[in-house]
Each structure stands twice: as structure tokens, then as C-alpha cells.
PDB file of C-alpha atoms in Angstrom:
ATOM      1  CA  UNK A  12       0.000   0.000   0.000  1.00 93.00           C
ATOM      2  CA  UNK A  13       3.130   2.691   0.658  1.00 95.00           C
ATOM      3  CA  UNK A  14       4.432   1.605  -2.107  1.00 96.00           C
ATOM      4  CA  UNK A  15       1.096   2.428  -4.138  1.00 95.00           C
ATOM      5  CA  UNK A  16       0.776   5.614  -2.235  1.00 95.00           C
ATOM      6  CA  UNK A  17       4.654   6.747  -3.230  1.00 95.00           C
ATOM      7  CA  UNK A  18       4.048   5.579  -6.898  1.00 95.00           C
ATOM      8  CA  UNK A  19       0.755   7.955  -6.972  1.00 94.00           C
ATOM      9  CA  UNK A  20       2.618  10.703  -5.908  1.00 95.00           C
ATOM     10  CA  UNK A  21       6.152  10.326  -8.013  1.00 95.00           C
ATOM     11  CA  UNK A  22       3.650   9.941 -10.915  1.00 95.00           C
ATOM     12  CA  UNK A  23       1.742  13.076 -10.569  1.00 94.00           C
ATOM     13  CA  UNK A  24       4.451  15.316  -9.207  1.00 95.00           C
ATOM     14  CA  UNK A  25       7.573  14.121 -10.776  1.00 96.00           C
ATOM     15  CA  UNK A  26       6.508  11.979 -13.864  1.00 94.00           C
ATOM     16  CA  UNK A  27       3.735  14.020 -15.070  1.00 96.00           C
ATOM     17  CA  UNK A  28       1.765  11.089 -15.651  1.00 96.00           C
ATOM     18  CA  UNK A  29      -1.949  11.636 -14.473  1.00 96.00           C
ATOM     19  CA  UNK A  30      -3.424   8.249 -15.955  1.00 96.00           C
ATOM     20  CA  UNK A  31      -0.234   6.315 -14.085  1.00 96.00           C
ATOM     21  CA  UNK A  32      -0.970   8.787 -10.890  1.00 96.00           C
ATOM     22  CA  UNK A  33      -4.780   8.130 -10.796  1.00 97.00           C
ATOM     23  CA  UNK A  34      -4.235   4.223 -11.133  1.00 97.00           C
ATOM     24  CA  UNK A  35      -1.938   4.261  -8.280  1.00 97.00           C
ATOM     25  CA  UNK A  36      -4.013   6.000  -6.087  1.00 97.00           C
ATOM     26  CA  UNK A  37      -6.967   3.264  -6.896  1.00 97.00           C
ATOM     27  CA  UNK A  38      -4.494   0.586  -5.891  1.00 97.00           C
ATOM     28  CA  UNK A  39      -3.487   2.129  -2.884  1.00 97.00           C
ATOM     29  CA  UNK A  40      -7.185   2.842  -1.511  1.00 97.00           C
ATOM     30  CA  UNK A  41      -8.130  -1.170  -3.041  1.00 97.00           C
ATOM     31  CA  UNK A  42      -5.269  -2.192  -0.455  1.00 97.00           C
ATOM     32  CA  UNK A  43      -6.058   0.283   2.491  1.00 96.00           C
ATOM     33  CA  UNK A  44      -9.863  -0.937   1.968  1.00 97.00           C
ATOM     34  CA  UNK A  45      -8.634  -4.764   2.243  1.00 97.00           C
ATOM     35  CA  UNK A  46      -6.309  -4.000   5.153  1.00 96.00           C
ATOM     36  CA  UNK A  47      -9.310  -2.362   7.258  1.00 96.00           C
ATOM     37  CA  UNK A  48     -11.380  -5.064   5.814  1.00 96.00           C
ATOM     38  CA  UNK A  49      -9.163  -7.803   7.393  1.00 95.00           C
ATOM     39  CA  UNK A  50      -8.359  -6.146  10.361  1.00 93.00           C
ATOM     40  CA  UNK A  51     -12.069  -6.228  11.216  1.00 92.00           C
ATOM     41  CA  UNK A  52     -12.422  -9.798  10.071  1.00 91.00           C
ATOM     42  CA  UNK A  53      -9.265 -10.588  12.543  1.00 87.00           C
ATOM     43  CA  UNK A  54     -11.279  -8.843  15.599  1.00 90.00           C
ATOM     44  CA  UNK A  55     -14.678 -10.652  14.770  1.00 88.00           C
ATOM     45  CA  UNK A  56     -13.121 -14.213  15.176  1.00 82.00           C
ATOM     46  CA  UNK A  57     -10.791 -13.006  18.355  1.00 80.00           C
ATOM     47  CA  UNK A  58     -11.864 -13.665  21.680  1.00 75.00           C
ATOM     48  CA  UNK A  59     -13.199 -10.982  23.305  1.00 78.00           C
ATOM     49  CA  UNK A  60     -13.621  -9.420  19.999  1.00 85.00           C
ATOM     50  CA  UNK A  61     -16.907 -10.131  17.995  1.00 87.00           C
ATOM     51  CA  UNK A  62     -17.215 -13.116  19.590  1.00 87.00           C
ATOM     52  CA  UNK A  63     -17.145 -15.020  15.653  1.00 90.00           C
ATOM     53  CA  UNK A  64     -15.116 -18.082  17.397  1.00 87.00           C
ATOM     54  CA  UNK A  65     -17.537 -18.513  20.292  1.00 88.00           C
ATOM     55  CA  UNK A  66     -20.414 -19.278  18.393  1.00 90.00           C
ATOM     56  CA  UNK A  67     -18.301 -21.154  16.092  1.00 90.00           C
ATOM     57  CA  UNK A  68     -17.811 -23.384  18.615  1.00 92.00           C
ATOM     58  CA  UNK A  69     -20.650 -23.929  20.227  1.00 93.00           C
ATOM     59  CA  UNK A  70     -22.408 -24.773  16.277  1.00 94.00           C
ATOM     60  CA  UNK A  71     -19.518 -27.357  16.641  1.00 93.00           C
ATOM     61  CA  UNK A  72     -20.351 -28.916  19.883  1.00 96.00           C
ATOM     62  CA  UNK A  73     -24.339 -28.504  18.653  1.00 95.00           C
ATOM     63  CA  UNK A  74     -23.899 -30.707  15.847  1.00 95.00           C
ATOM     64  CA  UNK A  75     -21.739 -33.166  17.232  1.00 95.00           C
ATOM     65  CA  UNK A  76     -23.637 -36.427  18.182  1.00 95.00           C
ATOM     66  CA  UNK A  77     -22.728 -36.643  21.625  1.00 97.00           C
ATOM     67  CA  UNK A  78     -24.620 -36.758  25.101  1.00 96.00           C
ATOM     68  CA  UNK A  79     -21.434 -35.257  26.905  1.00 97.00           C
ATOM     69  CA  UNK A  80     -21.410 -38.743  28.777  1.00 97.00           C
ATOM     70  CA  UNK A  81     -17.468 -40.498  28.276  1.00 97.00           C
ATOM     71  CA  UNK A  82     -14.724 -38.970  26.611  1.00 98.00           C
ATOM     72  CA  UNK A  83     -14.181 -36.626  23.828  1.00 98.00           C
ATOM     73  CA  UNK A  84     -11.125 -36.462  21.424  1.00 98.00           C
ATOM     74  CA  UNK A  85     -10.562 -32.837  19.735  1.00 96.00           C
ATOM     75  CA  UNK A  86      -7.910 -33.166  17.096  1.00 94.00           C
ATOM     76  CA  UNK A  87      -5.878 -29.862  16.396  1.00 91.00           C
ATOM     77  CA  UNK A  88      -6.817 -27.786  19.727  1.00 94.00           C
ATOM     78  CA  UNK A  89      -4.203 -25.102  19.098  1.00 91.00           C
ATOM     79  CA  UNK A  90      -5.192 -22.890  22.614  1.00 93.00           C
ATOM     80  CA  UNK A  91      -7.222 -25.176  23.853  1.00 96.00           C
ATOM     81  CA  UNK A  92     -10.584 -22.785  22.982  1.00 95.00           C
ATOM     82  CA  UNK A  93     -12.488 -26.405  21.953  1.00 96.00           C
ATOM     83  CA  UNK A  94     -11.506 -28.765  23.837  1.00 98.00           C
ATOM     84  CA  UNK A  95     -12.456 -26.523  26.866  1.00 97.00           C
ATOM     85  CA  UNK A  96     -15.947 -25.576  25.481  1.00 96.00           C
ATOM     86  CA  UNK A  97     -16.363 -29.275  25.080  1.00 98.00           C
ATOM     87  CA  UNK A  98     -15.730 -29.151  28.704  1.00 98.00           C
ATOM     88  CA  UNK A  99     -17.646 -26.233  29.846  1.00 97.00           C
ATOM     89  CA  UNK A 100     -20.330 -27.612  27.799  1.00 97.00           C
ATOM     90  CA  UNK A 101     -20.992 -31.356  29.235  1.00 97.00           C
ATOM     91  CA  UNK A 102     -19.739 -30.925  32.559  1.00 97.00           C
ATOM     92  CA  UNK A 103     -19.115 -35.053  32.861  1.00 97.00           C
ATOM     93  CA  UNK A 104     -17.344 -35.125  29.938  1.00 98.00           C
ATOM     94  CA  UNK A 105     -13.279 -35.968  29.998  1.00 98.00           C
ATOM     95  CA  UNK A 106     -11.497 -34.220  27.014  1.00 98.00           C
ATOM     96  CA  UNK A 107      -7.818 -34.812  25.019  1.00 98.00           C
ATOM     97  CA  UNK A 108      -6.818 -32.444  22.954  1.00 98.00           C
ATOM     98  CA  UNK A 109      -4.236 -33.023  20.923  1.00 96.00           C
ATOM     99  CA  UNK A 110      -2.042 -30.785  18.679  1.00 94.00           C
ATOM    100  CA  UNK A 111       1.133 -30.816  16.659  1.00 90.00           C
ATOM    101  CA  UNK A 112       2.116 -27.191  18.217  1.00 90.00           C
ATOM    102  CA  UNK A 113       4.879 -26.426  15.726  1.00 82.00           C
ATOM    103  CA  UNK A 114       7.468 -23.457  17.077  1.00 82.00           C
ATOM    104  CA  UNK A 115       5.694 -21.076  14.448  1.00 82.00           C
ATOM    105  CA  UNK A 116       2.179 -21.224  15.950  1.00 80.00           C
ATOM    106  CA  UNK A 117       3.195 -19.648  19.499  1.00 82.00           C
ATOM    107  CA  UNK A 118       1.410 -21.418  21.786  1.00 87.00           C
ATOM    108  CA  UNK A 119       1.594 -25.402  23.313  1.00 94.00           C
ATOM    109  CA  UNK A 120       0.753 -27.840  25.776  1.00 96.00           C
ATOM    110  CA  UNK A 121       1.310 -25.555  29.011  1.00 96.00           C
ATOM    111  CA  UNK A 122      -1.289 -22.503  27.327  1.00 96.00           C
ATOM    112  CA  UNK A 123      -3.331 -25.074  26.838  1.00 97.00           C
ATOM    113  CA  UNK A 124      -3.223 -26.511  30.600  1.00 98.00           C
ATOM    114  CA  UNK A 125      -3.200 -22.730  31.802  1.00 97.00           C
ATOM    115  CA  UNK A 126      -6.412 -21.282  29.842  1.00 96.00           C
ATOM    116  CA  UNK A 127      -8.231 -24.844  30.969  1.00 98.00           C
ATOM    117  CA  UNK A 128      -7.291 -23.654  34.804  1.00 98.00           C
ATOM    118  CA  UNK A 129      -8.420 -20.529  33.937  1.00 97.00           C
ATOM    119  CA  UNK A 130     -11.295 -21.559  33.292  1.00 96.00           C
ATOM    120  CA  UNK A 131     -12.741 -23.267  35.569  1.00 97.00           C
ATOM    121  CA  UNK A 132     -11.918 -27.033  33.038  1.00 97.00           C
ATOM    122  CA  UNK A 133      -8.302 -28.403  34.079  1.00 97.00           C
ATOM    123  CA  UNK A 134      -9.462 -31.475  36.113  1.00 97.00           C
ATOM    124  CA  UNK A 135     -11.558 -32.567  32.934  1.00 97.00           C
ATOM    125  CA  UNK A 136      -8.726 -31.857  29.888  1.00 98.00           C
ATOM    126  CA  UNK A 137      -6.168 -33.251  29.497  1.00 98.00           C
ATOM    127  CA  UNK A 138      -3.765 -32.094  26.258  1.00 98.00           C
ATOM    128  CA  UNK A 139      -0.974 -34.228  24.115  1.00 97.00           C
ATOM    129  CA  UNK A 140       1.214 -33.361  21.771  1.00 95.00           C
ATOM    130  CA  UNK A 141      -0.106 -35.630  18.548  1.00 93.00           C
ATOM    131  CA  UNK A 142      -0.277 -35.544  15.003  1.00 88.00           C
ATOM    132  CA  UNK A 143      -3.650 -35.397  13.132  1.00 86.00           C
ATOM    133  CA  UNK A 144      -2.052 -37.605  10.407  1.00 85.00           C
ATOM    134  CA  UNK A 145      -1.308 -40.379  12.738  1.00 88.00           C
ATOM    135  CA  UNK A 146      -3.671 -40.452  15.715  1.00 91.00           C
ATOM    136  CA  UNK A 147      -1.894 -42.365  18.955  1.00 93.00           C
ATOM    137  CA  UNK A 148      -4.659 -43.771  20.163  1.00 96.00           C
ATOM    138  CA  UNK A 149      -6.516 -47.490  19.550  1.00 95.00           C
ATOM    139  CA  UNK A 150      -9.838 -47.394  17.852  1.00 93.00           C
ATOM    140  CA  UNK A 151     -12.579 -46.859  19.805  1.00 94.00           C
ATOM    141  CA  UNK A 152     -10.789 -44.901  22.618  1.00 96.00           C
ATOM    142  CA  UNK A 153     -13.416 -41.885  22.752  1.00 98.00           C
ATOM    143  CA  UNK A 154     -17.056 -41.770  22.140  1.00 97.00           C
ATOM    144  CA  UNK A 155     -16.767 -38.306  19.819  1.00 97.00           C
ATOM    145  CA  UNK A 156     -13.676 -36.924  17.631  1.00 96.00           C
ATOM    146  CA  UNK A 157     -14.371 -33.594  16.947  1.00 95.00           C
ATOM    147  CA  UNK A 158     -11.915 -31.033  14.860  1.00 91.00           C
ATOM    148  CA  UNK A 159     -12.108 -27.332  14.088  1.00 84.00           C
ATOM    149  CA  UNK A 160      -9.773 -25.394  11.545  1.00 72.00           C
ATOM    150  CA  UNK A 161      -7.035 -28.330  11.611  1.00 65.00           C
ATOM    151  CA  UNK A 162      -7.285 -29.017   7.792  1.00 60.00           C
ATOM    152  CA  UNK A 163      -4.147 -26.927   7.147  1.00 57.00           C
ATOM    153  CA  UNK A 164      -2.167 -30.161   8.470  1.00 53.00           C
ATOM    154  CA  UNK A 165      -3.763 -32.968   7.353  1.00 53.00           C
ATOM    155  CA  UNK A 166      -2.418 -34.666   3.790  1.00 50.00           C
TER     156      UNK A 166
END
């Protein structure tokens, strides 16, 4: 977008090139409009921000066909957001969450265990470093799977 905005400007004052100038300065709104555009998609789906995720969730855990009696796998937890919904949500329920956690996603097991506390869930979560490719657990171990936003992983 600065680079848009500095093109606009060379081309009006220094080129003399209106057309050039005007189509710069239609780029460099397009991109301000998408920035502002994606910064309020980024606080919609933030917690504590529109709330986007919450709901998300709990359409999720709505549609999942489980009574919230047994145990309940979510694969890909990130945060932990899910698997402590899950949680919140069927009080009886034990959940695993499992996650790959690579270095670049900034947040692991101990987040996880810490917003659980937080909130009120840690006796009733319990989170694993896994992979979603290769699930380490035998068939059968949990009466629901359920996954949100993990499909960047998955091959």
C-alpha cells in the first residue's frame, strides 16, 4: 500500500503522468480498503472481539452427536478454545486435545493446561502433543472426535 501511495505521488508530481498517478491511487485505496477489511475480520473471530469463534464453537459442539457422557477427542486444539468448550459444555465429559504445536504457531501444551485452569476445566482436559495424520490412540478410545480449523495439516 506505501508503495502504491509513493508511486501515486512520483507519478503526478515528478513523472507528469496523471493516468499512471490516478491508477496508483486506486491501488493504494483497493489495499487500504482490504487491510481495514481484514483487520475487522481478525477482531470478529478473536476472543473478546466479535465473539465469531464462540459461536463457532458452540455450532460445533451442537452438531456433534454426543450426550457429553465419556470422553471426547478434539484433534488440532491449538489454545485449547475447543476442547475446553467441550468441557464447559458437558460438565461429565473428559477431554484430550491433541495438537502438533509447531514453534511457528506460538502457543503449546502448558497454554493449553493454563487457559483450561483458567477456566474453571483443568481437572476434565487433558492435552498431548499428537499428530492429526497419525492419531496415537486405539480405535474406539473416545465416544466423539471432533476437529475445528485443523485441515491446514492434514495430507
Amino acid at each position: 500500500m506505501a508503495l502504491s501511495v509513493v508511486l501515486a505521488v512520483l507519478s503526478f508530481t515528478v513523472f507528469h503522468i496523471a493516468a499512471l498517478g490516478v491508477l496508483f491511487s486506486v491501488a493504494a485505496a483497493a489495499l487500504l480498503a482490504l487491510l481495514v477489511w481484514i483487520t475487522w475480520i481478525r477482531k470478529q473471530y478473536a476472543f473478546g472481539g466479535g465473539g465469531m469463534m464462540e459461536r463457532v464453537h458452540k455450532t460445533v459442539l451442537a452438531h456433534l452427536n454426543f450426550d457429553g457422557q465419556g470422553s471426547l477427542l478434539e484433534v488440532g486444539c491449538g489454545s485449547g478454545a475447543l476442547s475446553i468448550r467441550a468441557a464447559l459444555t458437558w460438565p461429565d465429559a473428559e477431554v484430550t486435545g491433541i495438537d502438533y504445536w509447531g514453534a511457528a504457531y506460538g502457543y503449546g501444551q502448558a497454554m493449553c493446561e493454563k487457559n483450561a485452569a483458567s477456566e474453571g476445566a483443568a481437572a476434565r482436559c487433558v492435552f498431548k502433543h499428537g499428530d492429526a495424520n497419525k492419531l496415537d490412540f486405539p480405535d474406539e478410545s473416545f465416544d466423539a472426535v471432533v476437529s475445528n480449523y485443523v485441515y491446514h495439516n492434514v495430507c
